[in-house]
Each structure stands twice: as C-alpha cells, then as structure tokens.
Short mmCIF file of C-alpha atoms and ligand atoms in Angstrom, two decimals:
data_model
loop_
_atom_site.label_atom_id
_atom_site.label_comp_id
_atom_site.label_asym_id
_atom_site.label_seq_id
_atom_site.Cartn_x
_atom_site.Cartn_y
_atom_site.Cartn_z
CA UNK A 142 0.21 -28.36 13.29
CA UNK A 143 -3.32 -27.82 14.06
CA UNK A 144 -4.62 -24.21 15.03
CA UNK A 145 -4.21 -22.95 18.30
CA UNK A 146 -7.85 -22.64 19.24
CA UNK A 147 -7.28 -20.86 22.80
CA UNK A 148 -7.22 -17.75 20.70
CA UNK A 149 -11.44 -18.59 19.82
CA UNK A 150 -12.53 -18.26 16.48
CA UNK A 151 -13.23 -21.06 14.13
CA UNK A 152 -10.74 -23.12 12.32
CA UNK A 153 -12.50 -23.16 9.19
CA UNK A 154 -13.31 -19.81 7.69
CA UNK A 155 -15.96 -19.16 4.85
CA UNK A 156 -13.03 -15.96 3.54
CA UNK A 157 -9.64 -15.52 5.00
CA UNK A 158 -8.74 -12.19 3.90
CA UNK A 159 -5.00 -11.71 4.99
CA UNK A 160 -3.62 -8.51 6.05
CA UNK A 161 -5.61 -5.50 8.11
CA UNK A 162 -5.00 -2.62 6.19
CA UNK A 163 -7.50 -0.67 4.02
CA UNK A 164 -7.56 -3.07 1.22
CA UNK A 165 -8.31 -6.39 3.53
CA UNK A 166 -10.82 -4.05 6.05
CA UNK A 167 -12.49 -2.27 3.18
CA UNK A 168 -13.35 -5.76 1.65
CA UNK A 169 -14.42 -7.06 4.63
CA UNK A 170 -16.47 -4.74 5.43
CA UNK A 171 -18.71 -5.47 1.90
CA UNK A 172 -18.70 -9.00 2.78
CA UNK A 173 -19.93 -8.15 6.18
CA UNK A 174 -22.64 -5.78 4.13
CA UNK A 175 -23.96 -9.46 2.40
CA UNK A 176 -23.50 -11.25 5.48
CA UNK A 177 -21.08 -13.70 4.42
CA UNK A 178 -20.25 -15.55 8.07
CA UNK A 179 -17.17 -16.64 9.01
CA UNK A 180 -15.18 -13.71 7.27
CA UNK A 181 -11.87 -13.41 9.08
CA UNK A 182 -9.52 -10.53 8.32
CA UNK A 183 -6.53 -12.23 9.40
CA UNK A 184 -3.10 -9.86 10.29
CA UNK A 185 0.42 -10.64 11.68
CA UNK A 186 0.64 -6.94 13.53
CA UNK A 187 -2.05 -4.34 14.68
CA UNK A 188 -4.59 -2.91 12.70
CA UNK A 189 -3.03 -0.45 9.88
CA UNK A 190 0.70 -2.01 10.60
CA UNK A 191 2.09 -0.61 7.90
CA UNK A 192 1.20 2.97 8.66
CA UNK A 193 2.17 2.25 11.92
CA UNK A 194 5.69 1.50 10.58
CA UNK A 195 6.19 4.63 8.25
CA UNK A 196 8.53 7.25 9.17
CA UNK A 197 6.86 9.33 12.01
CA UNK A 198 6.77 13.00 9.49
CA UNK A 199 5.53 10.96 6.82
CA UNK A 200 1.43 12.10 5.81
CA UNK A 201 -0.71 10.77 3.33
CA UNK A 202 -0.42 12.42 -0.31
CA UNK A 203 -3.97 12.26 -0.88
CA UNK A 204 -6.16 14.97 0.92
CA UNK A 205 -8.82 13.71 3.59
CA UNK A 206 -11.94 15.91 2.83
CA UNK A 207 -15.57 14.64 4.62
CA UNK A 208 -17.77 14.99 1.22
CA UNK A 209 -19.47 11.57 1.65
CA UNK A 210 -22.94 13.08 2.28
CA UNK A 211 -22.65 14.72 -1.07
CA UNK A 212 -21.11 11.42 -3.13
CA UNK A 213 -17.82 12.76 -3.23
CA UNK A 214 -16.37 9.72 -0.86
CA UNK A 215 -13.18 11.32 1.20
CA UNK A 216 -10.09 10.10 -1.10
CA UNK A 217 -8.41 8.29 1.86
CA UNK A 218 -11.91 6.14 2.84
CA UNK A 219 -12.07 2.37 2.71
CA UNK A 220 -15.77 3.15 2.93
CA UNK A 221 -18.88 5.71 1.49
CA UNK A 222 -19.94 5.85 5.34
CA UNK A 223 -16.85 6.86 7.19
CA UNK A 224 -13.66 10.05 6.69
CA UNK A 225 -10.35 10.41 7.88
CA UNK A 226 -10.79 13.88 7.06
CA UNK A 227 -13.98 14.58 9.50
CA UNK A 228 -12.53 11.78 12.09
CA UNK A 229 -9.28 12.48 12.11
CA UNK A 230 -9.80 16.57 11.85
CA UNK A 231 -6.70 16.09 9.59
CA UNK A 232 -6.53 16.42 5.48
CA UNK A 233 -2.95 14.84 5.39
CA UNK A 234 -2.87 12.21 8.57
CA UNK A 235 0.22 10.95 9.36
CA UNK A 236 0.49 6.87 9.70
CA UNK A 237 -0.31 6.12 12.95
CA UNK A 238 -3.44 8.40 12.88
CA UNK A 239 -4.68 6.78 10.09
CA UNK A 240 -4.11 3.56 11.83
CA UNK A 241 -6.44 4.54 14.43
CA UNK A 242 -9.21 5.91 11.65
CA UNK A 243 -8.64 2.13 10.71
CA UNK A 244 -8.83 0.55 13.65
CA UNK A 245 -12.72 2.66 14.40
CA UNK A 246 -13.62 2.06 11.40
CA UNK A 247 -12.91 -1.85 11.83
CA UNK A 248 -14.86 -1.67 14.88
CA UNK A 249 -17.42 0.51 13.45
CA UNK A 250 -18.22 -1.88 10.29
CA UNK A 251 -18.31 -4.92 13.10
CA UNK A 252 -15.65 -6.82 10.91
CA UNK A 253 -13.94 -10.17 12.38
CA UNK A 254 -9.71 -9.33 13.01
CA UNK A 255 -7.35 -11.32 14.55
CA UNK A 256 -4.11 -9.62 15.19
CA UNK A 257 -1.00 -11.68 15.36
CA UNK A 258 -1.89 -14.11 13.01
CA UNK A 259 1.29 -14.78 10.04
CA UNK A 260 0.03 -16.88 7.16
CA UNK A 261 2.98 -18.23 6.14
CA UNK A 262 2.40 -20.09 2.98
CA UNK A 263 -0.99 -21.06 1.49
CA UNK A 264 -1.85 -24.52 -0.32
CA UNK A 265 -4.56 -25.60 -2.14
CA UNK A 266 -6.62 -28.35 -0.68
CA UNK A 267 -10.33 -30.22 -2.01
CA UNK A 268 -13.15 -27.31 -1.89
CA UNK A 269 -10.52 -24.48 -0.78
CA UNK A 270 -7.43 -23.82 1.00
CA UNK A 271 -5.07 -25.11 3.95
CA UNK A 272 -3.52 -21.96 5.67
CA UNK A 273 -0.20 -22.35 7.05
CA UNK A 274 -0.14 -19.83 9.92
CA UNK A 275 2.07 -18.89 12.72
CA UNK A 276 -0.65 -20.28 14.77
CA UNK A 277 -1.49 -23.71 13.12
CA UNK A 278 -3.06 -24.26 9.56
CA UNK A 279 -6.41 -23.14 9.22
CA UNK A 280 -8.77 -23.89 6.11
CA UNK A 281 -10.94 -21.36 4.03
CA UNK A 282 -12.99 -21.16 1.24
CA UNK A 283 -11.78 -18.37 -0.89
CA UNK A 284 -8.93 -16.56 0.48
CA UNK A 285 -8.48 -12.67 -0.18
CA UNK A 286 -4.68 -11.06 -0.32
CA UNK A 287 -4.54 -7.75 1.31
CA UNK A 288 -1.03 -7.63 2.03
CA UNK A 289 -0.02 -4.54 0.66
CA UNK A 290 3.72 -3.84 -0.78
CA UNK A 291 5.14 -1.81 2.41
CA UNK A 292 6.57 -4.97 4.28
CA UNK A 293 7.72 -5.84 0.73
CA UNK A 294 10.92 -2.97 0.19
CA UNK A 295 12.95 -3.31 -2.71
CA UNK A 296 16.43 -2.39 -3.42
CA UNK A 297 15.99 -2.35 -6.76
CA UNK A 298 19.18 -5.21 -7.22
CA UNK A 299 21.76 -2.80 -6.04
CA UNK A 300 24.80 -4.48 -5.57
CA UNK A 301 26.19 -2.93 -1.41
CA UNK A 302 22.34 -2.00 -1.25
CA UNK A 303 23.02 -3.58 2.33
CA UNK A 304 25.20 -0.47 3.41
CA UNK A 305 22.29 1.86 3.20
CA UNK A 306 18.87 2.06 4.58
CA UNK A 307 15.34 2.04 2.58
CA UNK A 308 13.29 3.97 3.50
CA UNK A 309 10.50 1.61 4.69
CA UNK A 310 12.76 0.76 8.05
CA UNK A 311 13.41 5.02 8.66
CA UNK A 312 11.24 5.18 11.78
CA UNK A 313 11.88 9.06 12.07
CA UNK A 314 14.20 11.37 10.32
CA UNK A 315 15.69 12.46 13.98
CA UNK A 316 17.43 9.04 13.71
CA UNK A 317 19.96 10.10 11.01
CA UNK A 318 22.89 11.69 12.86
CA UNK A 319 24.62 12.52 9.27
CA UNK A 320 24.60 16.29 8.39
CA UNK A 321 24.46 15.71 4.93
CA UNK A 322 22.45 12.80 3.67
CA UNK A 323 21.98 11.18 0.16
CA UNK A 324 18.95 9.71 -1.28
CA UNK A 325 19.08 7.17 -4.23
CA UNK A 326 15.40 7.66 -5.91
CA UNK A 327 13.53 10.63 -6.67
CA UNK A 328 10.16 9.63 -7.15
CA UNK A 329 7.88 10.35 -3.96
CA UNK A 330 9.34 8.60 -1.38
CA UNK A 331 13.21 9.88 -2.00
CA UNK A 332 11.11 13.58 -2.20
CA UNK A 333 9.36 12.64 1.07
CA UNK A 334 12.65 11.71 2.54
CA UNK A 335 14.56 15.13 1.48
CA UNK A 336 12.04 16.88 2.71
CA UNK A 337 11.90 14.93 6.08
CA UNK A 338 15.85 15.38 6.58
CA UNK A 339 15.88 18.80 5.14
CA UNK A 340 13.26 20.28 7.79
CA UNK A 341 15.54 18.78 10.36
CA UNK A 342 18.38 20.59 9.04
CA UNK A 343 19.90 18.00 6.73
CA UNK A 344 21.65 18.93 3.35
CA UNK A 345 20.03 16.56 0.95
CA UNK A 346 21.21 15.05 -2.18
CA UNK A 347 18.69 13.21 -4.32
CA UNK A 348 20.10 11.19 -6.94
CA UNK A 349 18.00 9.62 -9.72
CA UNK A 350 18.93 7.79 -12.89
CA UNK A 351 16.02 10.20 -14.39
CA UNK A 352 13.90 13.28 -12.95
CA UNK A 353 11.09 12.26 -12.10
CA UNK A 354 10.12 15.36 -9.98
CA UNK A 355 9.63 16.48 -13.66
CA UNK A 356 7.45 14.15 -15.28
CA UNK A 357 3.75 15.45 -15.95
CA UNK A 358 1.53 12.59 -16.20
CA UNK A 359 -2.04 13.14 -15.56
CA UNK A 360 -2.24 9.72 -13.61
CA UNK A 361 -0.98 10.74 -9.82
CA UNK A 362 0.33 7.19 -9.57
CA UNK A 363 2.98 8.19 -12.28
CA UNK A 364 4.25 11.44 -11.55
CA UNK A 365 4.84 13.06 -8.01
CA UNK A 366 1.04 13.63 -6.29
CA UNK A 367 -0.13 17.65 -5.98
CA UNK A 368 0.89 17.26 -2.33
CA UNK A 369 4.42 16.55 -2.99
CA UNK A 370 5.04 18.84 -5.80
CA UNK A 371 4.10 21.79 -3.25
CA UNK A 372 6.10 20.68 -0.65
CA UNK A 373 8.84 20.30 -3.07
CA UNK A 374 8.56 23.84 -4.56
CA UNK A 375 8.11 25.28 -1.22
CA UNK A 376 11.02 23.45 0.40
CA UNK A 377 13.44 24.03 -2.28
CA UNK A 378 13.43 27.43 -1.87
CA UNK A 379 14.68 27.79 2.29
CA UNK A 380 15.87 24.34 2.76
CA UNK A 381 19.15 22.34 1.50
CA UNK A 382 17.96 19.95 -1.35
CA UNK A 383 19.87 19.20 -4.39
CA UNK A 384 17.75 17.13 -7.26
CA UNK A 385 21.04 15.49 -9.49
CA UNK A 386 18.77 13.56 -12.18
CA UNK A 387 20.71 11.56 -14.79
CA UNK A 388 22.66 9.44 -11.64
CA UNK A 389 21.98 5.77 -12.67
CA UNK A 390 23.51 5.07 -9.47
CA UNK A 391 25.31 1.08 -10.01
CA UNK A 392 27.25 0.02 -6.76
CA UNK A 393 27.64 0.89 -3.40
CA UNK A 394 30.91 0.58 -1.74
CA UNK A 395 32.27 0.85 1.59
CA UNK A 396 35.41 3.16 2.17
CA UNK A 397 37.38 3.70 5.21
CA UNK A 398 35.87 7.30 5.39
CA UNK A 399 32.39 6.33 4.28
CA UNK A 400 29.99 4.77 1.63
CA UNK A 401 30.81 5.51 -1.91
CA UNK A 402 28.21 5.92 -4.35
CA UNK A 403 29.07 4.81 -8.08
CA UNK A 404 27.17 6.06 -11.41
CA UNK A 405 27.44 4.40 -14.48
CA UNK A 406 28.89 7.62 -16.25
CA UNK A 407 31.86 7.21 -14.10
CA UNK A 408 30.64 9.61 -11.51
CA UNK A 409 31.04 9.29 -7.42
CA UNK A 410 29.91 10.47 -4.25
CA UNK A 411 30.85 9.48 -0.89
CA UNK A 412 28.40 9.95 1.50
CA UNK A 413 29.29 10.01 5.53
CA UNK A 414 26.76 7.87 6.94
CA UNK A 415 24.49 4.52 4.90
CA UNK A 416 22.34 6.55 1.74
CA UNK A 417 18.85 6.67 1.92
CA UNK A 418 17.10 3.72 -0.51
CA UNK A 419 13.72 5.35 -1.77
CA UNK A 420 13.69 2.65 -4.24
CA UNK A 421 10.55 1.28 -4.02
CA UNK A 422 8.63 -1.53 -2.64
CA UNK A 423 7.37 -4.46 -4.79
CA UNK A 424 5.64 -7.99 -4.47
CA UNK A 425 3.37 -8.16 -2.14
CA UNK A 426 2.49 -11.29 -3.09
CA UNK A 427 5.37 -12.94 -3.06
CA UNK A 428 4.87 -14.95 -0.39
CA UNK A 429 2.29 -16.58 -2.37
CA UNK A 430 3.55 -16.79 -5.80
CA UNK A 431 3.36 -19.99 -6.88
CA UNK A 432 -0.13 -19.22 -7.01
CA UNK A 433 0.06 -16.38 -9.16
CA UNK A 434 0.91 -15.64 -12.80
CA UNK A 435 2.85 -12.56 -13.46
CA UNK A 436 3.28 -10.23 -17.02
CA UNK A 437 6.86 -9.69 -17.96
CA UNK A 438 6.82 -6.49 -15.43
CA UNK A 439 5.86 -8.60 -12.40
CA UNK A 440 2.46 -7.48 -12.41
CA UNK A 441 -0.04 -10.34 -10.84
CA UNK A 442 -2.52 -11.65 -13.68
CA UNK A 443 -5.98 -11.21 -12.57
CA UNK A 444 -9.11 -12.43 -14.00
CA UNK A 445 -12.06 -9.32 -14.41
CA UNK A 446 -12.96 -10.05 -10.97
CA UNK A 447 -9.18 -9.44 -9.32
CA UNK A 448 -9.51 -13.25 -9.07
CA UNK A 449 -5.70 -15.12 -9.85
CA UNK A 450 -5.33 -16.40 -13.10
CA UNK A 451 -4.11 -19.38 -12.18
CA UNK A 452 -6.12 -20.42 -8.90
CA UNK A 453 -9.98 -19.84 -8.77
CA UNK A 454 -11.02 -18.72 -5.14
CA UNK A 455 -8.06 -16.38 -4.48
CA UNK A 456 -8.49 -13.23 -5.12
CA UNK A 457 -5.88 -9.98 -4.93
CA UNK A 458 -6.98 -6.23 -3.21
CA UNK A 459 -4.94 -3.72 -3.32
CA UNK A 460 -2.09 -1.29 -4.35
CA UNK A 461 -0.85 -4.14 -6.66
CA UNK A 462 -3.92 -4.58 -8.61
CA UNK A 463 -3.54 -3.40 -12.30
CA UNK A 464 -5.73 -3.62 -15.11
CA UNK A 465 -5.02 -3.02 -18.94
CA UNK A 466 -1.84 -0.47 -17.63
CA UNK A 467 -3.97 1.07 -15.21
CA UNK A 468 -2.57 0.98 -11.54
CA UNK A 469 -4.95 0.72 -8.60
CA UNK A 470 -2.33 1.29 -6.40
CA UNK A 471 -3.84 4.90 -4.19
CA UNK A 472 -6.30 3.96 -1.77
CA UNK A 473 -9.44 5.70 -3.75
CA UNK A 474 -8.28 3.80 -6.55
CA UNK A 475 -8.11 0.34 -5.01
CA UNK A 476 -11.71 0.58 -3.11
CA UNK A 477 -13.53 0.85 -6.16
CA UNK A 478 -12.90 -3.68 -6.50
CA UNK A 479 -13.91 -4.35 -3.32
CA UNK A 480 -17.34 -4.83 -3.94
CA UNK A 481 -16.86 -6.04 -7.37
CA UNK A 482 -14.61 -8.86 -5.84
CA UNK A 483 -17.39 -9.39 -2.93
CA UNK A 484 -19.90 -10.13 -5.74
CA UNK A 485 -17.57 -13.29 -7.32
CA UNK A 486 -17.31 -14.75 -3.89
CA UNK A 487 -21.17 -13.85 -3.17
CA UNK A 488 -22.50 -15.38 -6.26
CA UNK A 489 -20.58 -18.22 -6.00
CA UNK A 490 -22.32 -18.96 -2.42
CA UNK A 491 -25.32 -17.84 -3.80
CA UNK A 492 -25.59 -14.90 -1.42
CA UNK A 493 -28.17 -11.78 -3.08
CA UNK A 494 -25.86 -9.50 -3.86
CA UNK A 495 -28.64 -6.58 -4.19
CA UNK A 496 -27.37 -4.64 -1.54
CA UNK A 497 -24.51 -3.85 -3.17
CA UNK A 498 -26.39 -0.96 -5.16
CA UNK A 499 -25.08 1.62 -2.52
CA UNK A 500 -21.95 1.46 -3.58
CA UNK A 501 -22.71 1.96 -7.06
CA UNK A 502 -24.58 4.95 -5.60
CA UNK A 503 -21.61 6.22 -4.01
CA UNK A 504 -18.90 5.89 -6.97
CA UNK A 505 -17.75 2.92 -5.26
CA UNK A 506 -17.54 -0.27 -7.64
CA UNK A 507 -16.10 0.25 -10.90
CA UNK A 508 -16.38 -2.45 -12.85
CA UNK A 509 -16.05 -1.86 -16.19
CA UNK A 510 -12.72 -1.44 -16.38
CA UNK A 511 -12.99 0.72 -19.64
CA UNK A 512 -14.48 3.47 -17.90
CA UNK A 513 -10.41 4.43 -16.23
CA UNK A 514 -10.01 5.99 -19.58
CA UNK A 515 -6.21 7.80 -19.73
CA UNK A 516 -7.26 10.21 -22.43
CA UNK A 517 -9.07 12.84 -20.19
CA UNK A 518 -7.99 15.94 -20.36
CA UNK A 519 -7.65 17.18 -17.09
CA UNK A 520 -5.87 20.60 -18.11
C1 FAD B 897 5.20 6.25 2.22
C2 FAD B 897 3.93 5.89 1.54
C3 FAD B 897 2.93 6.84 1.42
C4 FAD B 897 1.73 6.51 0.81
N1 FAD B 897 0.75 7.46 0.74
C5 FAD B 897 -0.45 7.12 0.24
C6 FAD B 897 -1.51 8.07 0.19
O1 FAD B 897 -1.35 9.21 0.59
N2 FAD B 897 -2.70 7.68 -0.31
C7 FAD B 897 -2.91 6.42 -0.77
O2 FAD B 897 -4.01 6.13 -1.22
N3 FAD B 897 -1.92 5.51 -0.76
C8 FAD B 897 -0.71 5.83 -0.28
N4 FAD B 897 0.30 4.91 -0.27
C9 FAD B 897 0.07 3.62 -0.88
C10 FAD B 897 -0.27 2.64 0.24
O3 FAD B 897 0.63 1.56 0.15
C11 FAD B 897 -1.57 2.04 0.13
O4 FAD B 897 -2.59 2.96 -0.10
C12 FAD B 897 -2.00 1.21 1.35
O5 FAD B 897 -1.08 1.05 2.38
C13 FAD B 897 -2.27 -0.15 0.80
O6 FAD B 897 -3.20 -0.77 1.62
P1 FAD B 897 -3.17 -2.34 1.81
O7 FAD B 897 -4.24 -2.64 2.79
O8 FAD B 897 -3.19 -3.02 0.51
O9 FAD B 897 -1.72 -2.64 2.40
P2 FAD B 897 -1.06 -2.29 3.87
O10 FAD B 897 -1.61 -1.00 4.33
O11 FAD B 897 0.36 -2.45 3.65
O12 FAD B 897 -1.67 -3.43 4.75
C14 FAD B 897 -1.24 -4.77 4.64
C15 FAD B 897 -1.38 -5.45 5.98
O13 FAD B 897 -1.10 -6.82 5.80
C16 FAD B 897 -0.32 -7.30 6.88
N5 FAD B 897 0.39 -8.48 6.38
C17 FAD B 897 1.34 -8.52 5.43
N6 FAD B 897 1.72 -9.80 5.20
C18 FAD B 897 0.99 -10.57 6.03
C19 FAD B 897 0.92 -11.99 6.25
N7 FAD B 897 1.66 -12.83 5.55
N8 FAD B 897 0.06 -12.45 7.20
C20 FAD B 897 -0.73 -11.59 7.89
N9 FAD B 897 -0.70 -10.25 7.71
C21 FAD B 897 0.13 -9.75 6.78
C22 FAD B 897 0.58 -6.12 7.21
O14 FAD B 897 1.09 -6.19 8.52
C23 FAD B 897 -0.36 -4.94 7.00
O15 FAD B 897 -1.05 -4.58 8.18
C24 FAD B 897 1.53 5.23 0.31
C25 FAD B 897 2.54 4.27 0.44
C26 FAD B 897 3.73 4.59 1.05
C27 FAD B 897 4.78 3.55 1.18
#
C-alpha cells in the first residue's frame, strides 16, 4: 500500500523516530538542533499518549523543579531549555498535564509530528527501511524507537490474569465500585494503586511474592522513588492498606462469589470484584523484535551508541535502554542518549555535530557509560 499522501509530508524521511513521548520528542528535538531535514516523529495517538492514558490521580515520582538556568536541568525535562516544574507550576504533574508540557514543548523546539500514524511492522530495505504504517509504507533512513513500555502491560504469565485488571487500563480509581480491593505487586505502581483506592475510601490489600516497599537500593529505579515512600508512610497511618509480602500469588480463579487468589504456600484470598495487576509493563519493542537481540532477561542489546546489535541504522530511546546493569528507564536518566544517539546518525550524514557542546554544558549527554558508577555513597 503506498502512503496516504493527503495527510502532506514526505514519503521518504531522512529519521522516522516512532512514538511522541519524551524519549522520541527529546531526540528530535537534537536532531532538529543539527538540522537534520526530514525528521518525522511519527505517533499512533496525541502527543504524550501514554500519560494521557494513566490513571487520572496518578503524578510523576520525580519532582519538577525550574533549575535549568543554574545547570541543574528540571528532572522531568526532555530538554536543558524548557520545565514542567516552571510551566506547569506543578512539582508532581499528573499525566495529562505533562502531556500538554509535551505537546509546547514539541511546538516550542519546531519538531515535525504526525499524530495518528501506527507503524506496524518495520523491514529492512537497500540504504534503510520500508515502514509498514496504518497509513501506507513509508521509507527512512535510520529509524529511532521511542515507544515506551506503557502500551506494553504485562501480566507477568499469570494463569486467570484475564479476570483482573492491570493497572495500565485503570483510567481513574472512582471506577472501582469494590469496597475492598486487592493488588497483586508491590513495587510502585501496586503502591500508587493502594494509595489511589485508599484515598477514595477503599480497603487495600497489596500482595507481593517479596516486599519491595522495603528494599533500600540507592538506584530509584530499584527500590520505591522518595515520592512514594512518603506517600506510603503518610497513608499508612489514616488510610486502609495492608502490605502481605511473601504472597507469590500463582492462579487466579473465578468463584461463584468472586475471584480467588491462590499463593504457592497454599494460601487464598477471594476478592469481590477483578484484583488490581501492578505487574509491570515490558517490551516495548516487541513489535519490532526480529530486529533486536535480547540478554537472557529480555533486555534489547545495544551497541555504545543505543544502536541495535543486530541492525545498523535503528536505534532504541528510552525507558528500556540499559547499559552494563544500569537502567535508563526515569526520564532524567534516558535524556542523557539523546544527543549521543543524534551524533551516530549525524556523523554518519556527515552533519557537524559541534553544536552539540550545550548539552555537554548542561549535564545532558553522558556518554561514557562508566561514569553511572553504582558505588556512590549517597548516605
Ligand atoms: C505509572 C507510571 C509512572 C511513571 N512515573 C515516572 C516519573 O515520575 N518520572 C519518570 O522519569 N518516569 C516515570 N515513568 C516511566 C515512564 O514510562 C517514562 O519516563 C516515559 O513514559 C517513557 O517515555 P517514552 O517516550 O519512552 O515512552 P511513552 O511516554 O510511553 O511514549 C511512547 C509513545 O509512543 C507511541 N507509540 C507506541 N507504539 C507506537 C507505534 N507502533 N507507532 C506509533 N506510535 C507508537 C505511544 O502512543 C506513546 O505516545 C512512569 C511510568 C509509569 C507507568
């Protein structure tokens, strides 16, 4: 099928970065900064779609502060120049105001979007790639995934996992008519959920084959994020939540009086209404897997320029990004390859890719991957 060119952009793009969120705007925006033309950010929703689609209560983790004119880039920026924190006026924005601070920020940094574009599949063709879209197939250059992992929710291989509901399709907590309401997962999106149903009067019931509202690693993607903690500690105290850790729960069944939760130790619960899955999201690139390798742990193998192992001229941004056990996956952890990615595809067209100094100058392109060291002490 050949692209539907009422919709007016070109058919052939120099970079198709895929998916409008901060990974694919962020990047575009650096390849607009070395005036690459033809640099599409191409996205199936709106701008920020997957904030859109969180649960209305849900706020970002990491704080929004304006410190840019000092170096210290706001934590939630996909750029040096621009802060959720001093655009929003908010230090924890919920999605759908941080889908606006995307969407002026995309119009700010002049980048190319088209909305309502689903790339499908992607195959490699002479000099590039052949997009299959839900508008036609398109060809490209180098191709950038910026897809994210929320549209990708897991259920972790749960066998009834089908008679509850992740968390990733909750569009507000006021939908759950259950007065007591359990939550399989206890890492920071079951916490995020019992705190969501508990502030609208829920009695909550985490259960977790662990605890890992008790694990103390220094690395914020590993253990629950400052934020959470709080609101945990605070919460506990006036509200109904109950942390069970050591539930490996195995099986969910359906009853005639509800859903019955099994544990491997032999333990049940039966729960009125469908649990709450907080168990995870993974593989957001698994649409395009066959051009990916992947460790043992399903991590993507990337070259030292987040380019894929196993086809040159696609390259991965984002929350699935890891490098020697480090995970990129927190906004003002992911930023910091944009520009390092932008150089491969720059050089390669033998674009100058002086101007990318600034965001040295700003903390903003970390390249030597050594430097994410785990052994400082932050006590
Ligand atoms: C509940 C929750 C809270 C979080 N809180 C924080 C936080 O406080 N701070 C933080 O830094 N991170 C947080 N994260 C992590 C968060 O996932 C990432 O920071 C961020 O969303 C990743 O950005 P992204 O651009 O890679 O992906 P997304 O924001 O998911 O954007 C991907 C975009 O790609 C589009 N897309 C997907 N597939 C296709 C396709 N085939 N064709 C076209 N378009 C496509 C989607 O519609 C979407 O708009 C949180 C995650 C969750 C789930």
């Amino acid at each position: 099928m050949t692209f539907d060119s009422d919709i007016g952009f070109p058919d052939h793009l120099r970079v198709a970065v895929v998916g409008a969120g901060p990974a694919g705007l962020g990047v575009a925006r650096v390849l607009r900064d070395l005036a690459i033309p033809d640099v599409w950010v191409l996205e199936r929703g709106q701008i920020g779609q997957s904030f859109r689609d969180w649960p209305e209560e849900t706020r970002l983790l990491t704080p929004s502060f304006p410190g840019n004119v000092f170096g210290l880039t706001d934590l939630n920026a996909i750029s040096f120049d621009s802060s959720p924190g001093w655009s929003l006026r908010s230090e924890h924005p919920s999605g759908r105001s941080y889908a606006r601070y995307l969407e002026q920020a995309a119009d700010m940094f002049g980048v190319n979007v088209q909305c309502g574009i689903d790339v499908l599949a992607i195959d490699h063709i002479d000099n590039g790639f052949a997009l299959q879209t839900s508008r036609g197939e398109l060809t490209a250059d180098f191709v950038i995934w910026a897809c994210g992992h929320f549209g990708a929710p897991t259920d972790a291989g749960l066998p009834g996992a089908e008679l509850g509901r992740h968390y990733g399709t909750v569009s507000s907590w006021d939908d759950i008519e259950e007065d007591e309401v359990y939550v399989i997962g206890g890492y920071e999106s079951g916490i995020d959920a019992a705190i969501g149903l508990a502030q609208k009067g829920k009695e909550v019931i985490v259960l977790d084959s662990g605890a890992p509202w008790l694990i103390g690693d220094k690395d914020p993607s590993r253990s629950l994020s400052p934020y959470t903690q709080q609101r945990l500690d605070t919460f506990r105290k006036c509200l109904s939540i109950t942390l069970l850790p050591d539930a490996d729960v195995i099986a969910l069944e359906r009853e005639d009086n509800g859903i019955h939760i099994l544990a491997s130790d032999g333990r049940s619960w039966l729960s009125d209404g469908p649990p709450v899955l907080a168990t995870g999201f993974v593989g957001g690139t698994k649409r395009v897997s066959e051009w990916f390798d992947y460790a043992d742990d399903g991590v993507p193998l990337l070259t030292a320029q987040d380019e894929s192992t196993a086809m040159p001229g696609l390259f991965l941004v984002g929350p699935e990004v890891s490098h020697q056990g480090h995970l990129f996956c927190f906004i003002y952890k992911f930023r910091q390859r944009f520009a390092v990615v932008a150089r491969a595809i720059a050089a390669r067209m033998g674009v100058d890719t002086e101007v990318l100094e600034i965001y040295y100058d700003n903390n903003m392109f970390l390249d030597d991957l050594t430097c994410c060291d785990d052994d400082k002490c932050l006590c």
